[in-house]
Amino acid sequence: MSANAESAPQVALTQDNTANTQSTVNQDAAGRKSSSAAATAAELASTKVKLMAALRSFPDFPIPGINFIDILPLFQDVKTHEALLVALQLQIELSHQKPDVIVGLDARGFLFGPSLALRMGASFVPVRKQGKMPGPCVTAAYEKEYGTDFFQMQDGAIKPGQKVLIVDDIIATGGSAAAAGELVKKLGGETIGYLFILEIAFLKGREKLGGVPVTTLLETDE
């Protein structure tokens, strides 16, 4: 029998052992990833309970029949503010790709957008009402209950191909969020998702966002 023939079973055995080892490594990695995701989800759920308890409700504001949910208490206590940022970061990690840029809408998106961007290692870009920012800007229109309004973003604030997450405090009709998405597109960015603290679900605002993933941090019955 030749030397090559004698070594063939040993080669096959070595290949089988290598395949089995790789399979075990892959299974262990998948198990660790699953456990990590479960732990993240559990931490997020616990944090959401604390945040919900901090919200305040004001009936008949700003007009009769409207029950206004006030998010400002989330920022008035240091621990609650930190919990909000942690929850938003966990929500992104569970629901979205890692963004290159976080875009915050005028004006309450500015309350948490910059801090969240810093935590995520992303840049922050504001969207403002027309005429509020210097230099060349791109513009997008959106409809409000009393007419048309305009959002702007500074030209060059987003680089072509960058992945963008758009954030705001609440999604209602979805018009302003859709306008922000249009601005991102005009600058060559890719909107990978929208993230809101609250949603007025019956207004169906997410239907205007072109099928892009939409995540709401907290849920209320209002």
PDB file of C-alpha atoms in Angstrom:
ATOM      1  CA  MET A   1       0.000   0.000   0.000  1.00  0.00           C
ATOM      2  CA  SER A   2       1.335   3.452  -0.890  1.00  0.00           C
ATOM      3  CA  ALA A   3       2.046   6.235   1.632  1.00  0.00           C
ATOM      4  CA  ASN A   4      -0.699   8.350   0.062  1.00  0.00           C
ATOM      5  CA  ALA A   5      -3.261   5.606   0.520  1.00  0.00           C
ATOM      6  CA  GLU A   6      -2.268   5.128   4.155  1.00  0.00           C
ATOM      7  CA  SER A   7      -2.586   8.857   4.920  1.00  0.00           C
ATOM      8  CA  ALA A   8      -5.973   9.313   3.225  1.00  0.00           C
ATOM      9  CA  PRO A   9      -8.120   8.139   6.192  1.00  0.00           C
ATOM     10  CA  GLN A  10      -6.132  10.376   8.513  1.00  0.00           C
ATOM     11  CA  VAL A  11      -6.740  13.399   6.222  1.00  0.00           C
ATOM     12  CA  ALA A  12     -10.466  12.643   6.108  1.00  0.00           C
ATOM     13  CA  LEU A  13     -10.578  12.297   9.898  1.00  0.00           C
ATOM     14  CA  THR A  14      -8.781  15.618  10.331  1.00  0.00           C
ATOM     15  CA  GLN A  15     -11.241  17.332   7.996  1.00  0.00           C
ATOM     16  CA  ASP A  16     -14.186  15.859   9.923  1.00  0.00           C
ATOM     17  CA  ASN A  17     -12.745  17.062  13.236  1.00  0.00           C
ATOM     18  CA  THR A  18     -12.198  20.555  11.801  1.00  0.00           C
ATOM     19  CA  ALA A  19     -15.775  20.694  10.509  1.00  0.00           C
ATOM     20  CA  ASN A  20     -17.148  19.518  13.866  1.00  0.00           C
ATOM     21  CA  THR A  21     -15.051  22.089  15.735  1.00  0.00           C
ATOM     22  CA  GLN A  22     -16.237  24.908  13.453  1.00  0.00           C
ATOM     23  CA  SER A  23     -19.840  23.776  13.871  1.00  0.00           C
ATOM     24  CA  THR A  24     -19.436  23.846  17.665  1.00  0.00           C
ATOM     25  CA  VAL A  25     -17.892  27.340  17.515  1.00  0.00           C
ATOM     26  CA  ASN A  26     -20.759  28.601  15.340  1.00  0.00           C
ATOM     27  CA  GLN A  27     -23.350  27.105  17.696  1.00  0.00           C
ATOM     28  CA  ASP A  28     -21.650  28.672  20.731  1.00  0.00           C
ATOM     29  CA  ALA A  29     -21.531  32.073  19.012  1.00  0.00           C
ATOM     30  CA  ALA A  30     -25.201  31.830  18.061  1.00  0.00           C
ATOM     31  CA  GLY A  31     -26.082  30.857  21.623  1.00  0.00           C
ATOM     32  CA  ARG A  32     -24.163  33.796  23.082  1.00  0.00           C
ATOM     33  CA  LYS A  33     -25.816  36.170  20.605  1.00  0.00           C
ATOM     34  CA  SER A  34     -29.274  34.848  21.490  1.00  0.00           C
ATOM     35  CA  SER A  35     -28.572  35.174  25.225  1.00  0.00           C
ATOM     36  CA  SER A  36     -27.261  38.701  24.741  1.00  0.00           C
ATOM     37  CA  ALA A  37     -30.352  39.724  22.764  1.00  0.00           C
ATOM     38  CA  ALA A  38     -32.616  38.269  25.453  1.00  0.00           C
ATOM     39  CA  ALA A  39     -30.752  40.156  28.180  1.00  0.00           C
ATOM     40  CA  THR A  40     -30.986  43.390  26.177  1.00  0.00           C
ATOM     41  CA  ALA A  41     -34.720  42.910  25.646  1.00  0.00           C
ATOM     42  CA  ALA A  42     -35.248  42.267  29.369  1.00  0.00           C
ATOM     43  CA  GLU A  43     -33.269  45.371  30.348  1.00  0.00           C
ATOM     44  CA  LEU A  44     -35.201  47.458  27.821  1.00  0.00           C
ATOM     45  CA  ALA A  45     -38.578  46.237  29.086  1.00  0.00           C
ATOM     46  CA  SER A  46     -37.650  47.089  32.681  1.00  0.00           C
ATOM     47  CA  THR A  47     -36.446  50.553  31.707  1.00  0.00           C
ATOM     48  CA  LYS A  48     -39.606  51.268  29.725  1.00  0.00           C
ATOM     49  CA  VAL A  49     -41.723  50.691  32.833  1.00  0.00           C
ATOM     50  CA  LYS A  50     -39.740  53.369  34.690  1.00  0.00           C
ATOM     51  CA  LEU A  51     -40.047  55.816  31.810  1.00  0.00           C
ATOM     52  CA  MET A  52     -43.793  55.317  31.463  1.00  0.00           C
ATOM     53  CA  ALA A  53     -44.214  56.138  35.146  1.00  0.00           C
ATOM     54  CA  ALA A  54     -42.502  59.501  34.590  1.00  0.00           C
ATOM     55  CA  LEU A  55     -44.881  60.718  31.859  1.00  0.00           C
ATOM     56  CA  ARG A  56     -47.618  63.216  32.692  1.00  0.00           C
ATOM     57  CA  SER A  57     -51.058  63.604  31.122  1.00  0.00           C
ATOM     58  CA  PHE A  58     -52.947  66.879  30.600  1.00  0.00           C
ATOM     59  CA  PRO A  59     -56.590  66.540  29.490  1.00  0.00           C
ATOM     60  CA  ASP A  60     -58.032  69.067  27.030  1.00  0.00           C
ATOM     61  CA  PHE A  61     -54.662  70.474  25.973  1.00  0.00           C
ATOM     62  CA  PRO A  62     -54.017  72.219  23.648  1.00  0.00           C
ATOM     63  CA  ILE A  63     -57.694  71.993  22.694  1.00  0.00           C
ATOM     64  CA  PRO A  64     -60.730  70.281  24.262  1.00  0.00           C
ATOM     65  CA  GLY A  65     -60.835  66.565  23.600  1.00  0.00           C
ATOM     66  CA  ILE A  66     -57.061  66.133  23.383  1.00  0.00           C
ATOM     67  CA  ASN A  67     -55.236  64.307  26.163  1.00  0.00           C
ATOM     68  CA  PHE A  68     -51.683  65.656  25.981  1.00  0.00           C
ATOM     69  CA  ILE A  69     -48.851  63.327  27.039  1.00  0.00           C
ATOM     70  CA  ASP A  70     -45.963  65.381  28.415  1.00  0.00           C
ATOM     71  CA  ILE A  71     -42.473  63.922  27.899  1.00  0.00           C
ATOM     72  CA  LEU A  72     -40.589  66.787  29.567  1.00  0.00           C
ATOM     73  CA  PRO A  73     -40.405  65.018  32.972  1.00  0.00           C
ATOM     74  CA  LEU A  74     -38.119  62.481  31.279  1.00  0.00           C
ATOM     75  CA  PHE A  75     -35.470  65.215  31.168  1.00  0.00           C
ATOM     76  CA  GLN A  76     -36.065  66.815  34.561  1.00  0.00           C
ATOM     77  CA  ASP A  77     -34.521  64.032  36.629  1.00  0.00           C
ATOM     78  CA  VAL A  78     -30.922  62.961  36.025  1.00  0.00           C
ATOM     79  CA  LYS A  79     -31.554  59.223  36.514  1.00  0.00           C
ATOM     80  CA  THR A  80     -34.666  59.273  34.337  1.00  0.00           C
ATOM     81  CA  HIS A  81     -32.850  61.186  31.619  1.00  0.00           C
ATOM     82  CA  GLU A  82     -30.039  58.629  31.664  1.00  0.00           C
ATOM     83  CA  ALA A  83     -32.586  55.785  31.590  1.00  0.00           C
ATOM     84  CA  LEU A  84     -34.200  57.341  28.507  1.00  0.00           C
ATOM     85  CA  LEU A  85     -30.899  57.459  26.643  1.00  0.00           C
ATOM     86  CA  VAL A  86     -30.080  53.887  27.644  1.00  0.00           C
ATOM     87  CA  ALA A  87     -33.515  52.718  26.462  1.00  0.00           C
ATOM     88  CA  LEU A  88     -33.214  54.514  23.131  1.00  0.00           C
ATOM     89  CA  GLN A  89     -29.770  53.005  22.549  1.00  0.00           C
ATOM     90  CA  LEU A  90     -31.016  49.503  23.407  1.00  0.00           C
ATOM     91  CA  GLN A  91     -34.004  49.992  21.117  1.00  0.00           C
ATOM     92  CA  ILE A  92     -31.693  50.884  18.239  1.00  0.00           C
ATOM     93  CA  GLU A  93     -29.480  47.869  18.908  1.00  0.00           C
ATOM     94  CA  LEU A  94     -32.510  45.561  18.856  1.00  0.00           C
ATOM     95  CA  SER A  95     -34.434  47.107  15.966  1.00  0.00           C
ATOM     96  CA  HIS A  96     -32.081  48.911  13.604  1.00  0.00           C
ATOM     97  CA  GLN A  97     -28.662  48.879  11.984  1.00  0.00           C
ATOM     98  CA  LYS A  98     -25.995  51.054  13.562  1.00  0.00           C
ATOM     99  CA  PRO A  99     -26.438  54.547  12.065  1.00  0.00           C
ATOM    100  CA  ASP A 100     -23.683  56.799  10.780  1.00  0.00           C
ATOM    101  CA  VAL A 101     -25.895  59.832  11.386  1.00  0.00           C
ATOM    102  CA  ILE A 102     -28.800  60.613  13.689  1.00  0.00           C
ATOM    103  CA  VAL A 103     -31.142  63.295  12.375  1.00  0.00           C
ATOM    104  CA  GLY A 104     -33.271  65.157  14.928  1.00  0.00           C
ATOM    105  CA  LEU A 105     -36.430  67.062  14.022  1.00  0.00           C
ATOM    106  CA  ASP A 106     -37.124  70.626  15.112  1.00  0.00           C
ATOM    107  CA  ALA A 107     -37.584  71.026  17.961  1.00  0.00           C
ATOM    108  CA  ARG A 108     -37.980  68.161  20.437  1.00  0.00           C
ATOM    109  CA  GLY A 109     -35.731  65.873  18.469  1.00  0.00           C
ATOM    110  CA  PHE A 110     -32.995  68.208  19.661  1.00  0.00           C
ATOM    111  CA  LEU A 111     -33.689  67.275  23.300  1.00  0.00           C
ATOM    112  CA  PHE A 112     -32.207  63.803  22.988  1.00  0.00           C
ATOM    113  CA  GLY A 113     -30.837  63.457  19.464  1.00  0.00           C
ATOM    114  CA  PRO A 114     -27.328  64.866  20.119  1.00  0.00           C
ATOM    115  CA  SER A 115     -26.808  62.853  23.317  1.00  0.00           C
ATOM    116  CA  LEU A 116     -28.043  59.676  21.636  1.00  0.00           C
ATOM    117  CA  ALA A 117     -25.757  60.260  18.652  1.00  0.00           C
ATOM    118  CA  LEU A 118     -22.785  60.644  20.989  1.00  0.00           C
ATOM    119  CA  ARG A 119     -23.604  57.343  22.703  1.00  0.00           C
ATOM    120  CA  MET A 120     -23.929  55.600  19.340  1.00  0.00           C
ATOM    121  CA  GLY A 121     -20.702  56.992  17.910  1.00  0.00           C
ATOM    122  CA  ALA A 122     -22.695  58.790  15.215  1.00  0.00           C
ATOM    123  CA  SER A 123     -22.842  62.378  14.036  1.00  0.00           C
ATOM    124  CA  PHE A 124     -25.922  64.533  14.694  1.00  0.00           C
ATOM    125  CA  VAL A 125     -27.668  66.600  12.035  1.00  0.00           C
ATOM    126  CA  PRO A 126     -30.619  68.895  12.830  1.00  0.00           C
ATOM    127  CA  VAL A 127     -33.654  69.485  10.642  1.00  0.00           C
ATOM    128  CA  ARG A 128     -35.030  73.000  11.134  1.00  0.00           C
ATOM    129  CA  LYS A 129     -37.883  75.149   9.939  1.00  0.00           C
ATOM    130  CA  GLN A 130     -37.162  77.106   6.775  1.00  0.00           C
ATOM    131  CA  GLY A 131     -34.976  80.194   7.262  1.00  0.00           C
ATOM    132  CA  LYS A 132     -33.437  79.109  10.581  1.00  0.00           C
ATOM    133  CA  MET A 133     -30.060  77.853   9.300  1.00  0.00           C
ATOM    134  CA  PRO A 134     -27.288  79.701   7.436  1.00  0.00           C
ATOM    135  CA  GLY A 135     -25.682  78.717   4.169  1.00  0.00           C
ATOM    136  CA  PRO A 136     -26.967  76.570   1.306  1.00  0.00           C
ATOM    137  CA  CYS A 137     -29.774  74.225   2.368  1.00  0.00           C
ATOM    138  CA  VAL A 138     -32.007  71.580   0.853  1.00  0.00           C
ATOM    139  CA  THR A 139     -35.743  72.007   1.418  1.00  0.00           C
ATOM    140  CA  ALA A 140     -38.772  69.731   1.701  1.00  0.00           C
ATOM    141  CA  ALA A 141     -42.435  70.656   2.148  1.00  0.00           C
ATOM    142  CA  TYR A 142     -44.987  68.962   4.393  1.00  0.00           C
ATOM    143  CA  GLU A 143     -48.642  69.553   5.129  1.00  0.00           C
ATOM    144  CA  LYS A 144     -49.937  70.739   8.492  1.00  0.00           C
ATOM    145  CA  GLU A 145     -53.497  71.197   9.657  1.00  0.00           C
ATOM    146  CA  TYR A 146     -53.415  74.881   8.709  1.00  0.00           C
ATOM    147  CA  GLY A 147     -51.327  74.735   5.532  1.00  0.00           C
ATOM    148  CA  THR A 148     -47.899  73.904   4.125  1.00  0.00           C
ATOM    149  CA  ASP A 149     -44.661  74.205   6.085  1.00  0.00           C
ATOM    150  CA  PHE A 150     -41.041  73.624   5.109  1.00  0.00           C
ATOM    151  CA  PHE A 151     -38.082  71.807   6.648  1.00  0.00           C
ATOM    152  CA  GLN A 152     -34.455  72.394   5.774  1.00  0.00           C
ATOM    153  CA  MET A 153     -31.113  70.704   6.244  1.00  0.00           C
ATOM    154  CA  GLN A 154     -27.709  72.196   5.522  1.00  0.00           C
ATOM    155  CA  ASP A 155     -26.202  71.100   2.224  1.00  0.00           C
ATOM    156  CA  GLY A 156     -23.419  68.566   2.805  1.00  0.00           C
ATOM    157  CA  ALA A 157     -24.491  67.717   6.367  1.00  0.00           C
ATOM    158  CA  ILE A 158     -25.025  64.111   5.253  1.00  0.00           C
ATOM    159  CA  LYS A 159     -22.570  62.386   2.938  1.00  0.00           C
ATOM    160  CA  PRO A 160     -23.734  60.120   0.091  1.00  0.00           C
ATOM    161  CA  GLY A 161     -24.190  56.539   1.271  1.00  0.00           C
ATOM    162  CA  GLN A 162     -24.336  57.308   4.996  1.00  0.00           C
ATOM    163  CA  LYS A 163     -26.891  55.338   7.010  1.00  0.00           C
ATOM    164  CA  VAL A 164     -29.323  57.678   8.778  1.00  0.00           C
ATOM    165  CA  LEU A 165     -31.726  57.192  11.687  1.00  0.00           C
ATOM    166  CA  ILE A 166     -34.373  59.919  12.073  1.00  0.00           C
ATOM    167  CA  VAL A 167     -35.613  60.663  15.606  1.00  0.00           C
ATOM    168  CA  ASP A 168     -38.337  62.798  17.161  1.00  0.00           C
ATOM    169  CA  ASP A 169     -40.417  62.832  20.319  1.00  0.00           C
ATOM    170  CA  ILE A 170     -43.687  61.766  18.726  1.00  0.00           C
ATOM    171  CA  ILE A 171     -45.143  60.618  15.430  1.00  0.00           C
ATOM    172  CA  ALA A 172     -48.618  61.935  14.687  1.00  0.00           C
ATOM    173  CA  THR A 173     -49.614  62.444  11.030  1.00  0.00           C
ATOM    174  CA  GLY A 174     -46.102  61.589   9.857  1.00  0.00           C
ATOM    175  CA  GLY A 175     -45.743  64.592   7.529  1.00  0.00           C
ATOM    176  CA  SER A 176     -42.727  66.173   9.201  1.00  0.00           C
ATOM    177  CA  ALA A 177     -40.922  62.838   9.543  1.00  0.00           C
ATOM    178  CA  ALA A 178     -41.539  62.083   5.866  1.00  0.00           C
ATOM    179  CA  ALA A 179     -40.123  65.506   4.949  1.00  0.00           C
ATOM    180  CA  ALA A 180     -36.982  64.729   6.956  1.00  0.00           C
ATOM    181  CA  GLY A 181     -36.637  61.476   5.038  1.00  0.00           C
ATOM    182  CA  GLU A 182     -36.917  63.409   1.780  1.00  0.00           C
ATOM    183  CA  LEU A 183     -34.090  65.715   2.882  1.00  0.00           C
ATOM    184  CA  VAL A 184     -31.873  62.731   3.679  1.00  0.00           C
ATOM    185  CA  LYS A 185     -32.580  61.308   0.225  1.00  0.00           C
ATOM    186  CA  LYS A 186     -31.758  64.623  -1.472  1.00  0.00           C
ATOM    187  CA  LEU A 187     -28.341  64.591   0.185  1.00  0.00           C
ATOM    188  CA  GLY A 188     -27.666  61.003  -0.878  1.00  0.00           C
ATOM    189  CA  GLY A 189     -28.087  59.358   2.520  1.00  0.00           C
ATOM    190  CA  GLU A 190     -29.982  56.142   3.266  1.00  0.00           C
ATOM    191  CA  THR A 191     -32.748  56.314   5.864  1.00  0.00           C
ATOM    192  CA  ILE A 192     -32.494  53.017   7.766  1.00  0.00           C
ATOM    193  CA  GLY A 193     -35.285  53.786  10.233  1.00  0.00           C
ATOM    194  CA  TYR A 194     -37.329  56.166  12.336  1.00  0.00           C
ATOM    195  CA  LEU A 195     -37.330  56.184  16.140  1.00  0.00           C
ATOM    196  CA  PHE A 196     -39.925  57.994  18.263  1.00  0.00           C
ATOM    197  CA  ILE A 197     -40.596  58.149  21.982  1.00  0.00           C
ATOM    198  CA  LEU A 198     -44.398  58.083  21.508  1.00  0.00           C
ATOM    199  CA  GLU A 199     -46.913  57.514  18.715  1.00  0.00           C
ATOM    200  CA  ILE A 200     -50.493  58.695  18.143  1.00  0.00           C
ATOM    201  CA  ALA A 201     -51.418  55.447  16.447  1.00  0.00           C
ATOM    202  CA  PHE A 202     -54.907  56.334  15.164  1.00  0.00           C
ATOM    203  CA  LEU A 203     -53.425  59.046  12.917  1.00  0.00           C
ATOM    204  CA  LYS A 204     -51.495  56.324  11.036  1.00  0.00           C
ATOM    205  CA  GLY A 205     -48.461  58.525  10.486  1.00  0.00           C
ATOM    206  CA  ARG A 206     -46.110  55.613   9.839  1.00  0.00           C
ATOM    207  CA  GLU A 207     -48.000  54.896   6.608  1.00  0.00           C
ATOM    208  CA  LYS A 208     -46.385  58.011   5.114  1.00  0.00           C
ATOM    209  CA  LEU A 209     -42.845  56.785   5.753  1.00  0.00           C
ATOM    210  CA  GLY A 210     -42.457  54.572   2.713  1.00  0.00           C
ATOM    211  CA  GLY A 211     -42.132  51.215   4.417  1.00  0.00           C
ATOM    212  CA  VAL A 212     -38.961  52.211   6.276  1.00  0.00           C
ATOM    213  CA  PRO A 213     -38.743  50.520   9.720  1.00  0.00           C
ATOM    214  CA  VAL A 214     -40.479  52.593  12.422  1.00  0.00           C
ATOM    215  CA  THR A 215     -39.934  52.002  16.141  1.00  0.00           C
ATOM    216  CA  THR A 216     -41.787  53.597  19.042  1.00  0.00           C
ATOM    217  CA  LEU A 217     -40.087  53.402  22.432  1.00  0.00           C
ATOM    218  CA  LEU A 218     -43.177  53.753  24.645  1.00  0.00           C
ATOM    219  CA  GLU A 219     -46.794  52.745  24.067  1.00  0.00           C
ATOM    220  CA  THR A 220     -49.839  54.505  25.497  1.00  0.00           C
ATOM    221  CA  ASP A 221     -53.583  54.124  25.017  1.00  0.00           C
ATOM    222  CA  GLU A 222     -53.969  57.788  24.107  1.00  0.00           C
TER     223      GLU A 222
END
